mmCIF file of C-alpha atoms in Angstrom:
data_model
loop_
_atom_site.group_PDB
_atom_site.id
_atom_site.type_symbol
_atom_site.label_atom_id
_atom_site.label_comp_id
_atom_site.label_asym_id
_atom_site.label_seq_id
_atom_site.Cartn_x
_atom_site.Cartn_y
_atom_site.Cartn_z
ATOM 1 C CA MET A 1 -60.634 -29.605 0.014
ATOM 2 C CA GLY A 2 -57.820 -31.593 1.680
ATOM 3 C CA THR A 3 -59.858 -34.775 1.913
ATOM 4 C CA VAL A 4 -60.740 -34.869 -1.766
ATOM 5 C CA VAL A 5 -58.442 -36.771 -4.113
ATOM 6 C CA SER A 6 -57.092 -34.980 -7.182
ATOM 7 C CA TRP A 7 -58.504 -35.671 -10.640
ATOM 8 C CA LYS A 8 -55.126 -37.086 -11.621
ATOM 9 C CA GLN A 9 -55.348 -39.639 -8.797
ATOM 10 C CA LEU A 10 -58.885 -40.534 -9.912
ATOM 11 C CA LEU A 11 -57.655 -40.888 -13.494
ATOM 12 C CA LEU A 12 -54.667 -43.062 -12.569
ATOM 13 C CA ARG A 13 -57.017 -45.246 -10.511
ATOM 14 C CA ALA A 14 -59.447 -45.531 -13.470
ATOM 15 C CA LEU A 15 -56.591 -46.448 -15.823
ATOM 16 C CA ASP A 16 -55.510 -49.108 -13.372
ATOM 17 C CA SER A 17 -58.962 -50.636 -12.858
ATOM 18 C CA ASN A 18 -59.644 -50.681 -16.625
ATOM 19 C CA SER A 19 -56.154 -51.770 -17.675
ATOM 20 C CA SER A 20 -57.318 -55.168 -18.995
ATOM 21 C CA LEU A 21 -59.082 -53.337 -21.828
ATOM 22 C CA LYS A 22 -56.903 -52.247 -24.740
ATOM 23 C CA HIS A 23 -59.260 -49.346 -25.459
ATOM 24 C CA SER A 24 -58.973 -47.911 -21.934
ATOM 25 C CA SER A 25 -56.143 -45.676 -23.189
ATOM 26 C CA PHE A 26 -58.351 -44.278 -25.987
ATOM 27 C CA PHE A 27 -60.262 -41.031 -25.590
ATOM 28 C CA GLN A 28 -62.053 -38.496 -27.760
ATOM 29 C CA LEU A 29 -60.410 -35.152 -28.463
ATOM 30 C CA ALA A 30 -62.653 -32.269 -29.529
ATOM 31 C CA THR A 31 -61.307 -29.216 -31.320
ATOM 32 C CA VAL A 32 -62.817 -26.289 -33.231
ATOM 33 C CA GLY A 33 -62.259 -25.857 -36.955
ATOM 34 C CA SER A 34 -61.696 -22.549 -38.749
ATOM 35 C CA SER A 35 -65.353 -22.701 -39.832
ATOM 36 C CA GLY A 36 -66.264 -22.588 -36.137
ATOM 37 C CA ARG A 37 -67.654 -26.136 -36.252
ATOM 38 C CA PRO A 38 -66.509 -28.736 -33.750
ATOM 39 C CA SER A 39 -64.410 -31.784 -34.673
ATOM 40 C CA ASN A 40 -64.044 -34.945 -32.648
ATOM 41 C CA ARG A 41 -61.837 -38.027 -32.993
ATOM 42 C CA THR A 42 -60.382 -40.905 -30.999
ATOM 43 C CA VAL A 43 -56.724 -40.610 -29.981
ATOM 44 C CA VAL A 44 -54.393 -42.546 -27.688
ATOM 45 C CA PHE A 45 -53.184 -41.434 -24.252
ATOM 46 C CA ARG A 46 -49.368 -41.336 -24.253
ATOM 47 C CA GLY A 47 -48.929 -40.569 -20.577
ATOM 48 C CA PHE A 48 -48.377 -37.469 -18.517
ATOM 49 C CA GLN A 49 -45.487 -35.141 -19.199
ATOM 50 C CA GLY A 50 -43.015 -36.022 -16.423
ATOM 51 C CA ASP A 51 -44.622 -35.494 -13.014
ATOM 52 C CA SER A 52 -47.014 -32.848 -14.296
ATOM 53 C CA ASP A 53 -50.728 -33.159 -15.065
ATOM 54 C CA LYS A 54 -50.157 -32.362 -18.762
ATOM 55 C CA ILE A 55 -51.457 -35.011 -21.161
ATOM 56 C CA GLN A 56 -49.406 -36.264 -24.120
ATOM 57 C CA ILE A 57 -50.831 -37.328 -27.499
ATOM 58 C CA ASN A 58 -48.944 -38.331 -30.646
ATOM 59 C CA THR A 59 -50.383 -37.302 -33.975
ATOM 60 C CA ASP A 60 -49.637 -36.846 -37.647
ATOM 61 C CA GLY A 61 -48.860 -33.220 -38.517
ATOM 62 C CA ARG A 62 -50.731 -33.664 -41.807
ATOM 63 C CA THR A 63 -54.109 -34.264 -40.096
ATOM 64 C CA ARG A 64 -56.767 -31.562 -39.899
ATOM 65 C CA LYS A 65 -56.545 -31.305 -36.101
ATOM 66 C CA ILE A 66 -53.209 -29.489 -36.441
ATOM 67 C CA GLU A 67 -54.599 -26.588 -38.460
ATOM 68 C CA GLU A 68 -57.605 -26.554 -36.133
ATOM 69 C CA LEU A 69 -55.372 -26.284 -33.053
ATOM 70 C CA LYS A 70 -53.385 -23.498 -34.699
ATOM 71 C CA HIS A 71 -56.669 -21.649 -35.236
ATOM 72 C CA CYS A 72 -58.056 -22.417 -31.747
ATOM 73 C CA PRO A 73 -55.583 -23.962 -29.254
ATOM 74 C CA PHE A 74 -58.286 -25.221 -26.863
ATOM 75 C CA SER A 75 -59.523 -28.758 -26.696
ATOM 76 C CA GLU A 76 -61.734 -30.956 -24.552
ATOM 77 C CA ILE A 77 -60.948 -34.599 -23.943
ATOM 78 C CA CYS A 78 -63.887 -36.880 -23.196
ATOM 79 C CA TRP A 79 -62.602 -40.114 -21.681
ATOM 80 C CA TYR A 80 -65.137 -42.761 -20.801
ATOM 81 C CA PHE A 81 -64.019 -45.896 -18.967
ATOM 82 C CA THR A 82 -66.316 -48.689 -20.083
ATOM 83 C CA ASP A 83 -65.574 -51.032 -17.181
ATOM 84 C CA SER A 84 -65.728 -48.656 -14.222
ATOM 85 C CA TRP A 85 -68.365 -46.338 -15.751
ATOM 86 C CA GLU A 86 -66.308 -43.212 -15.094
ATOM 87 C CA GLN A 87 -66.097 -40.176 -17.377
ATOM 88 C CA PHE A 88 -63.414 -37.490 -17.385
ATOM 89 C CA ARG A 89 -63.916 -34.300 -19.368
ATOM 90 C CA ILE A 90 -60.568 -32.501 -19.488
ATOM 91 C CA ASN A 91 -60.470 -29.011 -20.967
ATOM 92 C CA GLY A 92 -57.287 -27.085 -21.648
ATOM 93 C CA ARG A 93 -54.849 -25.501 -24.049
ATOM 94 C CA VAL A 94 -52.881 -27.674 -26.448
ATOM 95 C CA ASP A 95 -49.272 -27.075 -27.387
ATOM 96 C CA VAL A 96 -48.376 -28.454 -30.836
ATOM 97 C CA ILE A 97 -44.741 -29.576 -31.077
ATOM 98 C CA ASP A 98 -43.430 -30.399 -34.558
ATOM 99 C CA GLY A 99 -39.916 -30.650 -35.952
ATOM 100 C CA SER A 100 -39.724 -26.893 -36.612
ATOM 101 C CA ASP A 101 -40.147 -25.939 -32.946
ATOM 102 C CA PRO A 102 -37.442 -23.413 -31.914
ATOM 103 C CA ASP A 103 -37.348 -24.704 -28.303
ATOM 104 C CA PRO A 104 -34.660 -27.439 -27.867
ATOM 105 C CA MET A 105 -36.443 -28.779 -24.747
ATOM 106 C CA LYS A 106 -39.656 -29.299 -26.716
ATOM 107 C CA LEU A 107 -37.766 -30.951 -29.580
ATOM 108 C CA GLN A 108 -36.276 -33.314 -27.005
ATOM 109 C CA GLU A 109 -39.760 -34.158 -25.668
ATOM 110 C CA ARG A 110 -40.919 -34.861 -29.225
ATOM 111 C CA GLU A 111 -37.928 -37.151 -29.756
ATOM 112 C CA ASN A 112 -38.639 -38.967 -26.473
ATOM 113 C CA ALA A 113 -42.275 -39.473 -27.532
ATOM 114 C CA TRP A 114 -41.107 -40.886 -30.876
ATOM 115 C CA PHE A 115 -38.786 -43.428 -29.293
ATOM 116 C CA ALA A 116 -41.410 -44.340 -26.665
ATOM 117 C CA SER A 117 -43.846 -45.396 -29.403
ATOM 118 C CA SER A 118 -43.766 -48.804 -31.062
ATOM 119 C CA LEU A 119 -42.120 -49.418 -34.447
ATOM 120 C CA LYS A 120 -45.588 -50.193 -35.803
ATOM 121 C CA SER A 121 -46.889 -46.802 -34.625
ATOM 122 C CA ARG A 122 -43.899 -45.039 -36.158
ATOM 123 C CA LEU A 123 -44.573 -46.732 -39.490
ATOM 124 C CA GLN A 124 -47.893 -44.924 -39.943
ATOM 125 C CA TYR A 125 -46.131 -41.554 -40.157
ATOM 126 C CA LEU A 126 -44.377 -42.805 -43.290
ATOM 127 C CA GLY A 127 -47.694 -43.608 -45.008
ATOM 128 C CA PRO A 128 -49.578 -41.444 -47.497
ATOM 129 C CA ASN A 129 -51.190 -38.163 -46.429
ATOM 130 C CA PRO A 130 -54.089 -38.988 -44.019
ATOM 131 C CA GLY A 131 -57.495 -37.844 -45.256
ATOM 132 C CA LEU A 132 -56.463 -37.452 -48.891
ATOM 133 C CA PRO A 133 -58.104 -39.602 -51.575
ATOM 134 C CA CYS A 134 -56.727 -43.123 -51.593
ATOM 135 C CA LEU A 135 -54.891 -44.109 -54.777
ATOM 136 C CA SER A 136 -55.779 -47.776 -54.805
ATOM 137 C CA GLU A 137 -53.057 -48.611 -57.344
ATOM 138 C CA GLN A 138 -50.478 -47.430 -54.835
ATOM 139 C CA PRO A 139 -48.598 -50.380 -53.300
ATOM 140 C CA ALA A 140 -48.766 -50.614 -49.500
ATOM 141 C CA GLN A 141 -45.529 -49.284 -48.040
ATOM 142 C CA GLU A 142 -44.195 -52.079 -45.906
ATOM 143 C CA CYS A 143 -40.718 -50.685 -45.321
ATOM 144 C CA SER A 144 -39.705 -50.967 -41.693
ATOM 145 C CA PRO A 145 -38.143 -47.808 -40.251
ATOM 146 C CA ASP A 146 -34.685 -48.045 -38.732
ATOM 147 C CA PRO A 147 -35.319 -48.310 -34.937
ATOM 148 C CA SER A 148 -32.551 -45.792 -34.245
ATOM 149 C CA THR A 149 -33.849 -43.124 -36.647
ATOM 150 C CA GLY A 150 -35.373 -40.072 -34.931
ATOM 151 C CA PRO A 151 -38.827 -38.571 -35.557
ATOM 152 C CA VAL A 152 -39.914 -38.118 -39.164
ATOM 153 C CA ALA A 153 -41.265 -34.758 -40.362
ATOM 154 C CA ALA A 154 -44.937 -35.759 -39.988
ATOM 155 C CA PHE A 155 -44.555 -36.737 -36.321
ATOM 156 C CA CYS A 156 -46.135 -34.275 -33.963
ATOM 157 C CA LEU A 157 -46.450 -34.239 -30.175
ATOM 158 C CA LEU A 158 -49.487 -32.598 -28.592
ATOM 159 C CA ILE A 159 -49.400 -31.549 -24.945
ATOM 160 C CA LEU A 160 -52.709 -30.635 -23.337
ATOM 161 C CA ASP A 161 -52.410 -28.449 -20.241
ATOM 162 C CA PRO A 162 -55.706 -28.953 -18.328
ATOM 163 C CA ASP A 163 -57.443 -26.064 -16.608
ATOM 164 C CA GLN A 164 -60.866 -27.620 -15.975
ATOM 165 C CA VAL A 165 -61.834 -31.233 -15.291
ATOM 166 C CA ASP A 166 -65.325 -32.681 -14.878
ATOM 167 C CA TYR A 167 -65.466 -36.135 -13.295
ATOM 168 C CA LEU A 168 -68.575 -38.313 -13.364
ATOM 169 C CA ASN A 169 -68.957 -41.731 -11.761
ATOM 170 C CA LEU A 170 -72.057 -43.490 -13.101
ATOM 171 C CA LYS A 171 -71.842 -46.320 -10.566
ATOM 172 C CA ASN A 172 -72.328 -44.122 -7.497
ATOM 173 C CA ASN A 173 -73.780 -41.146 -9.426
ATOM 174 C CA GLU A 174 -71.100 -38.800 -8.067
ATOM 175 C CA ARG A 175 -69.855 -35.798 -10.034
ATOM 176 C CA LEU A 176 -66.958 -33.510 -9.204
ATOM 177 C CA THR A 177 -65.699 -30.399 -10.942
ATOM 178 C CA PHE A 178 -62.034 -29.404 -10.678
ATOM 179 C CA THR A 179 -60.999 -25.862 -11.550
ATOM 180 C CA SER A 180 -57.442 -24.566 -11.712
ATOM 181 C CA SER A 181 -56.159 -21.150 -10.783
ATOM 182 C CA LYS A 182 -52.739 -19.583 -10.332
ATOM 183 C CA ASN A 183 -51.597 -18.597 -6.839
ATOM 184 C CA VAL A 184 -49.527 -15.455 -6.135
ATOM 185 C CA ASP A 185 -46.341 -17.300 -7.134
ATOM 186 C CA GLY A 186 -47.897 -18.294 -10.477
ATOM 187 C CA VAL A 187 -48.181 -21.939 -9.410
ATOM 188 C CA LYS A 188 -51.233 -23.841 -10.649
ATOM 189 C CA CYS A 189 -53.680 -24.853 -7.890
ATOM 190 C CA TRP A 190 -56.759 -27.035 -8.174
ATOM 191 C CA ASN A 191 -60.070 -26.595 -6.398
ATOM 192 C CA SER A 192 -62.772 -29.214 -6.437
ATOM 193 C CA GLU A 193 -66.495 -29.113 -5.815
ATOM 194 C CA LYS A 194 -69.205 -31.758 -5.721
ATOM 195 C CA ILE A 195 -71.876 -30.945 -8.289
ATOM 196 C CA ASN A 196 -75.192 -32.492 -9.334
ATOM 197 C CA PRO A 197 -74.817 -35.300 -11.892
ATOM 198 C CA MET B 1 -70.421 -45.287 -55.988
ATOM 199 C CA GLY B 2 -73.232 -47.850 -56.378
ATOM 200 C CA THR B 3 -71.173 -50.703 -54.949
ATOM 201 C CA VAL B 4 -70.288 -48.875 -51.746
ATOM 202 C CA VAL B 5 -72.561 -49.363 -48.736
ATOM 203 C CA SER B 6 -73.985 -46.302 -47.032
ATOM 204 C CA TRP B 7 -72.562 -45.064 -43.712
ATOM 205 C CA LYS B 8 -75.922 -45.863 -42.114
ATOM 206 C CA GLN B 9 -75.609 -49.495 -43.227
ATOM 207 C CA LEU B 10 -72.054 -49.600 -41.835
ATOM 208 C CA LEU B 11 -73.298 -48.078 -38.578
ATOM 209 C CA LEU B 12 -76.227 -50.503 -38.222
ATOM 210 C CA ARG B 13 -73.790 -53.366 -38.885
ATOM 211 C CA ALA B 14 -71.396 -52.031 -36.214
ATOM 212 C CA LEU B 15 -74.243 -51.676 -33.710
ATOM 213 C CA ASP B 16 -75.232 -55.242 -34.431
ATOM 214 C CA SER B 17 -71.741 -56.723 -34.103
ATOM 215 C CA ASN B 18 -71.077 -54.800 -30.857
ATOM 216 C CA SER B 19 -74.547 -55.299 -29.363
ATOM 217 C CA SER B 20 -73.297 -57.498 -26.497
ATOM 218 C CA LEU B 21 -71.613 -54.420 -25.027
ATOM 219 C CA LYS B 22 -73.832 -52.028 -23.078
ATOM 220 C CA HIS B 23 -71.570 -49.108 -23.961
ATOM 221 C CA SER B 24 -71.877 -49.703 -27.732
ATOM 222 C CA SER B 25 -74.756 -47.207 -27.783
ATOM 223 C CA PHE B 26 -72.620 -44.523 -26.117
ATOM 224 C CA PHE B 27 -70.786 -41.891 -28.154
ATOM 225 C CA GLN B 28 -69.071 -38.557 -27.617
ATOM 226 C CA LEU B 29 -70.804 -35.369 -28.731
ATOM 227 C CA ALA B 30 -68.650 -32.291 -29.325
ATOM 228 C CA THR B 31 -70.093 -28.784 -29.348
ATOM 229 C CA VAL B 32 -68.653 -25.264 -29.240
ATOM 230 C CA GLY B 33 -69.262 -22.982 -26.263
ATOM 231 C CA SER B 34 -69.927 -19.247 -26.427
ATOM 232 C CA SER B 35 -66.272 -18.718 -25.438
ATOM 233 C CA GLY B 36 -65.345 -20.503 -28.676
ATOM 234 C CA ARG B 37 -63.855 -23.432 -26.754
ATOM 235 C CA PRO B 38 -64.924 -26.986 -27.550
ATOM 236 C CA SER B 39 -66.944 -29.175 -25.176
ATOM 237 C CA ASN B 40 -67.213 -32.941 -25.281
ATOM 238 C CA ARG B 41 -69.355 -35.448 -23.383
ATOM 239 C CA THR B 42 -70.713 -38.990 -23.594
ATOM 240 C CA VAL B 43 -74.366 -39.356 -24.597
ATOM 241 C CA VAL B 44 -76.622 -42.276 -25.538
ATOM 242 C CA PHE B 45 -77.826 -43.118 -29.045
ATOM 243 C CA ARG B 46 -81.646 -43.132 -29.056
ATOM 244 C CA GLY B 47 -82.080 -44.392 -32.611
ATOM 245 C CA PHE B 48 -82.700 -42.797 -35.969
ATOM 246 C CA GLN B 49 -85.661 -40.531 -36.565
ATOM 247 C CA GLY B 50 -88.074 -42.784 -38.470
ATOM 248 C CA ASP B 51 -86.480 -44.045 -41.683
ATOM 249 C CA SER B 52 -84.155 -41.051 -41.956
ATOM 250 C CA ASP B 53 -80.434 -40.832 -41.170
ATOM 251 C CA LYS B 54 -81.051 -38.273 -38.405
ATOM 252 C CA ILE B 55 -79.711 -39.259 -34.992
ATOM 253 C CA GLN B 56 -81.745 -38.860 -31.797
ATOM 254 C CA ILE B 57 -80.318 -37.988 -28.365
ATOM 255 C CA ASN B 58 -82.208 -37.267 -25.138
ATOM 256 C CA THR B 59 -80.812 -34.629 -22.826
ATOM 257 C CA ASP B 60 -81.604 -32.358 -19.911
ATOM 258 C CA GLY B 61 -82.483 -28.828 -21.032
ATOM 259 C CA ARG B 62 -80.622 -27.466 -17.998
ATOM 260 C CA THR B 63 -77.225 -28.773 -19.177
ATOM 261 C CA ARG B 64 -74.642 -26.501 -20.773
ATOM 262 C CA LYS B 65 -74.832 -28.235 -24.146
ATOM 263 C CA ILE B 66 -78.227 -26.602 -24.764
ATOM 264 C CA GLU B 67 -76.914 -23.028 -24.542
ATOM 265 C CA GLU B 68 -73.896 -24.131 -26.568
ATOM 266 C CA LEU B 69 -76.111 -25.546 -29.337
ATOM 267 C CA LYS B 70 -78.172 -22.358 -29.362
ATOM 268 C CA HIS B 71 -74.947 -20.419 -29.864
ATOM 269 C CA CYS B 72 -73.505 -22.826 -32.467
ATOM 270 C CA PRO B 73 -75.936 -25.492 -33.789
ATOM 271 C CA PHE B 74 -73.192 -27.745 -35.211
ATOM 272 C CA SER B 75 -71.852 -30.829 -33.542
ATOM 273 C CA GLU B 76 -69.564 -33.760 -34.247
ATOM 274 C CA ILE B 77 -70.253 -37.211 -32.887
ATOM 275 C CA CYS B 78 -67.258 -39.480 -32.374
ATOM 276 C CA TRP B 79 -68.441 -43.066 -31.989
ATOM 277 C CA TYR B 80 -65.822 -45.718 -31.392
ATOM 278 C CA PHE B 81 -66.847 -49.370 -31.341
ATOM 279 C CA THR B 82 -64.489 -51.138 -28.963
ATOM 280 C CA ASP B 83 -65.149 -54.656 -30.240
ATOM 281 C CA SER B 84 -65.043 -54.149 -34.018
ATOM 282 C CA TRP B 85 -62.467 -51.306 -33.916
ATOM 283 C CA GLU B 86 -64.598 -49.019 -36.060
ATOM 284 C CA GLN B 87 -64.907 -45.242 -35.668
ATOM 285 C CA PHE B 88 -67.667 -43.016 -37.037
ATOM 286 C CA ARG B 89 -67.255 -39.244 -36.983
ATOM 287 C CA ILE B 90 -70.642 -37.729 -37.785
ATOM 288 C CA ASN B 91 -70.856 -33.985 -38.323
ATOM 289 C CA GLY B 92 -74.086 -32.069 -38.703
ATOM 290 C CA ARG B 93 -76.585 -29.539 -37.463
ATOM 291 C CA VAL B 94 -78.507 -30.210 -34.270
ATOM 292 C CA ASP B 95 -82.144 -29.321 -33.740
ATOM 293 C CA VAL B 96 -83.039 -28.732 -30.075
ATOM 294 C CA ILE B 97 -86.641 -29.653 -29.260
ATOM 295 C CA ASP B 98 -87.947 -28.607 -25.847
ATOM 296 C CA GLY B 99 -91.479 -28.186 -24.502
ATOM 297 C CA SER B 100 -91.759 -24.649 -25.886
ATOM 298 C CA ASP B 101 -91.330 -25.712 -29.508
ATOM 299 C CA PRO B 102 -94.075 -24.158 -31.680
ATOM 300 C CA ASP B 103 -94.124 -27.129 -34.107
ATOM 301 C CA PRO B 104 -96.735 -29.762 -33.052
ATOM 302 C CA MET B 105 -94.892 -32.476 -35.056
ATOM 303 C CA LYS B 106 -91.702 -31.816 -33.108
ATOM 304 C CA LEU B 107 -93.563 -31.802 -29.796
ATOM 305 C CA GLN B 108 -94.973 -35.190 -30.770
ATOM 306 C CA GLU B 109 -91.458 -36.510 -31.493
ATOM 307 C CA ARG B 110 -90.322 -35.249 -28.095
ATOM 308 C CA GLU B 111 -93.242 -37.023 -26.439
ATOM 309 C CA ASN B 112 -92.456 -40.246 -28.318
ATOM 310 C CA ALA B 113 -88.826 -40.035 -27.176
ATOM 311 C CA TRP B 114 -89.974 -39.548 -23.579
ATOM 312 C CA PHE B 115 -92.212 -42.606 -23.607
ATOM 313 C CA ALA B 116 -89.545 -44.661 -25.406
ATOM 314 C CA SER B 117 -87.123 -44.087 -22.530
ATOM 315 C CA SER B 118 -87.116 -46.155 -19.344
ATOM 316 C CA LEU B 119 -88.767 -44.978 -16.126
ATOM 317 C CA LYS B 120 -85.287 -44.854 -14.580
ATOM 318 C CA SER B 121 -84.067 -42.539 -17.353
ATOM 319 C CA ARG B 122 -87.113 -40.301 -16.915
ATOM 320 C CA LEU B 123 -86.417 -40.008 -13.193
ATOM 321 C CA GLN B 124 -83.151 -38.145 -13.762
ATOM 322 C CA TYR B 125 -85.006 -35.188 -15.311
ATOM 323 C CA LEU B 126 -86.747 -34.693 -11.981
ATOM 324 C CA GLY B 127 -83.450 -34.404 -10.104
ATOM 325 C CA PRO B 128 -81.629 -31.213 -9.096
ATOM 326 C CA ASN B 129 -80.090 -28.910 -11.713
ATOM 327 C CA PRO B 130 -77.150 -30.783 -13.358
ATOM 328 C CA GLY B 131 -73.782 -29.085 -12.935
ATOM 329 C CA LEU B 132 -74.837 -26.906 -10.016
ATOM 330 C CA PRO B 133 -73.169 -27.318 -6.613
ATOM 331 C CA CYS B 134 -74.464 -30.354 -4.780
ATOM 332 C CA LEU B 135 -76.317 -29.628 -1.541
ATOM 333 C CA SER B 136 -75.351 -32.751 0.351
ATOM 334 C CA GLU B 137 -78.072 -32.209 2.967
ATOM 335 C CA GLN B 138 -80.661 -32.525 0.224
ATOM 336 C CA PRO B 139 -82.477 -35.886 0.454
ATOM 337 C CA ALA B 140 -82.265 -38.029 -2.670
ATOM 338 C CA GLN B 141 -85.505 -37.740 -4.610
ATOM 339 C CA GLU B 142 -86.751 -41.262 -4.968
ATOM 340 C CA CYS B 143 -90.239 -40.476 -6.144
ATOM 341 C CA SER B 144 -91.187 -42.622 -9.119
ATOM 342 C CA PRO B 145 -92.821 -40.699 -11.969
ATOM 343 C CA ASP B 146 -96.273 -41.802 -13.111
ATOM 344 C CA PRO B 147 -95.591 -43.964 -16.226
ATOM 345 C CA SER B 148 -98.423 -42.250 -18.105
ATOM 346 C CA THR B 149 -97.219 -38.685 -17.435
ATOM 347 C CA GLY B 150 -95.763 -36.923 -20.479
ATOM 348 C CA PRO B 151 -92.361 -35.215 -20.743
ATOM 349 C CA VAL B 152 -91.309 -32.932 -17.898
ATOM 350 C CA ALA B 153 -90.059 -29.403 -18.599
ATOM 351 C CA ALA B 154 -86.359 -30.357 -18.432
ATOM 352 C CA PHE B 155 -86.681 -33.098 -21.063
ATOM 353 C CA CYS B 156 -85.135 -32.155 -24.370
ATOM 354 C CA LEU B 157 -84.804 -34.080 -27.637
ATOM 355 C CA LEU B 158 -81.800 -33.405 -29.857
ATOM 356 C CA ILE B 159 -81.871 -34.389 -33.521
ATOM 357 C CA LEU B 160 -78.584 -34.355 -35.394
ATOM 358 C CA ASP B 161 -78.916 -34.090 -39.170
ATOM 359 C CA PRO B 162 -75.593 -35.412 -40.563
ATOM 360 C CA ASP B 163 -73.930 -33.780 -43.547
ATOM 361 C CA GLN B 164 -70.462 -35.353 -43.312
ATOM 362 C CA VAL B 165 -69.391 -38.777 -42.042
ATOM 363 C CA ASP B 166 -65.865 -40.132 -41.668
ATOM 364 C CA TYR B 167 -65.620 -43.906 -41.250
ATOM 365 C CA LEU B 168 -62.456 -45.662 -40.091
ATOM 366 C CA ASN B 169 -61.966 -49.393 -39.704
ATOM 367 C CA LEU B 170 -58.845 -50.133 -37.666
ATOM 368 C CA LYS B 171 -58.962 -53.875 -38.388
ATOM 369 C CA ASN B 172 -58.540 -53.561 -42.151
ATOM 370 C CA ASN B 173 -57.162 -49.979 -42.054
ATOM 371 C CA GLU B 174 -59.884 -48.741 -44.410
ATOM 372 C CA ARG B 175 -61.223 -45.194 -44.265
ATOM 373 C CA LEU B 176 -64.176 -43.745 -46.128
ATOM 374 C CA THR B 177 -65.515 -40.207 -46.244
ATOM 375 C CA PHE B 178 -69.204 -39.588 -46.932
ATOM 376 C CA THR B 179 -70.340 -36.131 -48.006
ATOM 377 C CA SER B 180 -73.926 -35.026 -48.506
ATOM 378 C CA SER B 181 -75.297 -32.600 -51.046
ATOM 379 C CA LYS B 182 -78.753 -31.579 -52.211
ATOM 380 C CA ASN B 183 -79.886 -32.559 -55.694
ATOM 381 C CA VAL B 184 -82.044 -30.262 -57.899
ATOM 382 C CA ASP B 185 -85.183 -31.424 -56.065
ATOM 383 C CA GLY B 186 -83.633 -30.528 -52.691
ATOM 384 C CA VAL B 187 -83.230 -34.193 -51.750
ATOM 385 C CA LYS B 188 -80.144 -35.096 -49.729
ATOM 386 C CA CYS B 189 -77.659 -37.335 -51.609
ATOM 387 C CA TRP B 190 -74.520 -38.975 -50.260
ATOM 388 C CA ASN B 191 -71.224 -39.433 -52.037
ATOM 389 C CA SER B 192 -68.448 -41.587 -50.673
ATOM 390 C CA GLU B 193 -64.730 -41.732 -51.290
ATOM 391 C CA LYS B 194 -61.956 -43.975 -50.035
ATOM 392 C CA ILE B 195 -59.312 -41.879 -48.263
ATOM 393 C CA ASN B 196 -55.968 -42.582 -46.607
ATOM 394 C CA PRO B 197 -56.273 -43.683 -42.947
#
């Protein structure tokens, strides 16, 4: 497998070749609700966690995906690059980090994610409860948050730890599947295989 | 609710205003596997079934989504329009129609879907089993199917019957939720409500 590039290299290359498109950092995140039905929505890629292959997403803790992830912590990302015609399906477990997390390291990561996001992005966490009926009389909240203020209660960091990746290139009709396993030292290893598209 | 347009009208409008983009007919379809984990992949919109609001998708009966839909028939489409910044999340039950369907009407719909698709699209159903290891020695099958030949065994028509639609417009920050119910005559009715984005 030494000659095959990793899915992370393929993904970084896709991000680079599609970087002129604002929506190239958008992907669809599927979860399973408590009813057992699937849910699916567009979210924004917020980078990898450090040098790892874990994927970061910011979200509002008041959205339905949080209760869904608490019920079933698995998710599949479907990320289609409209310019290079590449699709990544990334399946893994999602860690939900909110302000009540007992781990100081995770709270620090959440704070870093907050400060890495734009003031405009931060503003949306101060808005009314997403998904609840809109009270049209309610004046739009246009207060600007203090740039030095840390994460508000609604701010939540999701970290998806991939264990299976399916890569499809529609230009050359190539498809690769990447599967992770733990070696004897508990270190994650990836194996790849060429499969039929 | 009389003044509010239907989600189908909004969707047809979005398709129209994004029609210059080839990928505007692509969306992500989430299902739930037998393990209870979600799956997510890009598929192509093949139109509405007649005058209804049911959504048609062509797929290969040998793909994993078929066994997943037999295990859990619910799905959520996430359809993001990259030009108009609109998102439709369409949740509903999926009917899987393959060549063994006992209903002659459904077999006719499957045949119509087959003939409505391009010869190039039809060719892929003659290829090797999707998702199985690729035998690189295998010569590429370049045989062209007879244009008058009906659907091959692998060809499958999916029909998603929506019962909940979430519409989000990122340009004006408007979000609407559409919920269906049956009236006393068993006819499907839609109600809409403005909700917080």
